[in-house]
Amino acid sequence: MSFKDFQFHPTIDAGITACGYTTPTPIQKEAIPPILAGRDILGLAQTGTGKTAAFVLPLLERLLTGPRKKVRALIVAPTRELAEQIHENIGKMSQQTDLHSVVIYGGVGKGKQINTLRAGVEIVVACPGRLLDLLNEKALTLSTVEVLVLDEADHMFDKGFLPDIRRIIRLLPKNRQSLVFSATMPGEIRHLAEEILKNPVTVQINHTLPAPLISHGLFQVATEQKTSLLKNIINERQMTSTLVFTRTKHKAKSLALQLERSGFNAASIQGNLSQQKRQQALDGFRDGTYGILVATDIAARGIDVTGISHVINYDMPDTAETYTHRTGRTGRASRSGEALTFAGHEDSKMIALIERNLGKKMTRETTPVLAPQAEEERREERRETLPRQAPRAKKTGAAGQGKSRRDKACAFDFGTRKTYQR
Ligand code: AMP
């Protein structure tokens, strides 16, 4: 199948060519025809499947006919990065058309967004909070919206946006086309989808399975040796573009600094950064200024950088689903990639869950002999692993139960433990 089969308007075909797409991805094959036919869609697809183009292309086709300078499509996304990315995609795909979009999110001034709205746009891509602000200020109206898209609905729920989403939906015309995309389908999202969608077509693309072209490796390593291991494997392997995940914002920042001091081109992206700094780090990662980007899960949502060669779980993800989200950043749209995870003995249960989800075992990698750790790094690690202030113990005596359960976690078989050196 080729894009020609959808019989898009020539200006949209030109946009597809400008993006360099030749063959539709599975979600595009399945979702584009019903969206073109005006149907509501429930799309179960993870990032990296090509879902943005799956809804943007038929949306543009629809908007080519009809009035200009009225808000006719509203796309709601949970993060600034995702909103920015969708807006950029629309810009590329619509470059030969006379359609315009604006991106709306908080953390930056409102002036530019309001001016663009005043100049007239057909597509609004927005995060819920700032959109509600601008609606309150009457900077736009949603009464002319024909199509609603909710992207990454499960993340909207994670971030507590569902009440805002319901407020926004009440401002939309009842007679509209609605598309809801989500990587997972918790009960709350199912309810929301039932409220929003009319007789939807469900399109499901391996939503629980990680992208197929990723290889998954596992290193056993003690916490205080993780940084040495990271430096070692970055040097040893062909890592052109590496995304490293840490659990905390502090660790993301300090690890990027340590890597920089060791001569690597590294930056970090975490929630404490200003929008401008985040964008600088992302742009630098995209254009190759930084070969390594260290990120937390929240900050990494919506990062779309093609050609990420490696995803490294410096800290274990909290859930198997987070593992899928993280590793979905590499191997995007039919490219291959490598995911490497650093684990200690306490992580055996999570590894079992991840492997169940993957449907296969991760490759047990041989941990190299590591140089003794520098004193500065040791201090940093100690600071990181210091227990957080314990919550006040409840009278029930429940405090401490979690710890003892974790301590009992069974060890798992790495097969290569002999080569591991403290
Ligand atoms: P998405 O799932 O929308 O975040 O897309 C993931 C990546 O795949 C983006 O970098 C897109 O530009 C790219 N992509 C989308 N559709 C195609 C296609 N048909 N062929 C090649 N790459 C694509």
PDB file of C-alpha atoms in Angstrom, residues 240-242 260 265-267 280-293:
ATOM      1  CA  THR A 240      25.322   8.277  18.021  1.00  0.00           C
ATOM      2  CA  SER A 241      22.359   9.572  19.962  1.00  0.00           C
ATOM      3  CA  THR A 242      21.640   8.328  23.455  1.00  0.00           C
ATOM      4  CA  GLU A 260      30.191  16.731  30.544  1.00  0.00           C
ATOM      5  CA  ASN A 265      28.514  16.199  24.973  1.00  0.00           C
ATOM      6  CA  ALA A 266      25.614  15.806  27.347  1.00  0.00           C
ATOM      7  CA  ALA A 267      22.601  17.849  28.412  1.00  0.00           C
ATOM      8  CA  GLN A 280      17.549  24.376  23.938  1.00  0.00           C
ATOM      9  CA  ALA A 281      18.451  20.937  25.289  1.00  0.00           C
ATOM     10  CA  LEU A 282      15.989  19.223  22.944  1.00  0.00           C
ATOM     11  CA  ASP A 283      17.110  21.203  19.898  1.00  0.00           C
ATOM     12  CA  GLY A 284      20.756  20.457  20.758  1.00  0.00           C
ATOM     13  CA  PHE A 285      19.951  16.756  21.029  1.00  0.00           C
ATOM     14  CA  ARG A 286      18.065  16.843  17.720  1.00  0.00           C
ATOM     15  CA  ASP A 287      20.809  18.603  15.797  1.00  0.00           C
ATOM     16  CA  GLY A 288      23.586  16.459  17.314  1.00  0.00           C
ATOM     17  CA  THR A 289      25.199  19.173  19.485  1.00  0.00           C
ATOM     18  CA  TYR A 290      24.522  16.827  22.389  1.00  0.00           C
ATOM     19  CA  GLY A 291      25.043  13.133  21.763  1.00  0.00           C
ATOM     20  CA  ILE A 292      23.566  12.324  25.163  1.00  0.00           C
ATOM     21  CA  LEU A 293      20.377  13.626  26.744  1.00  0.00           C
TER      22      LEU A 293
END
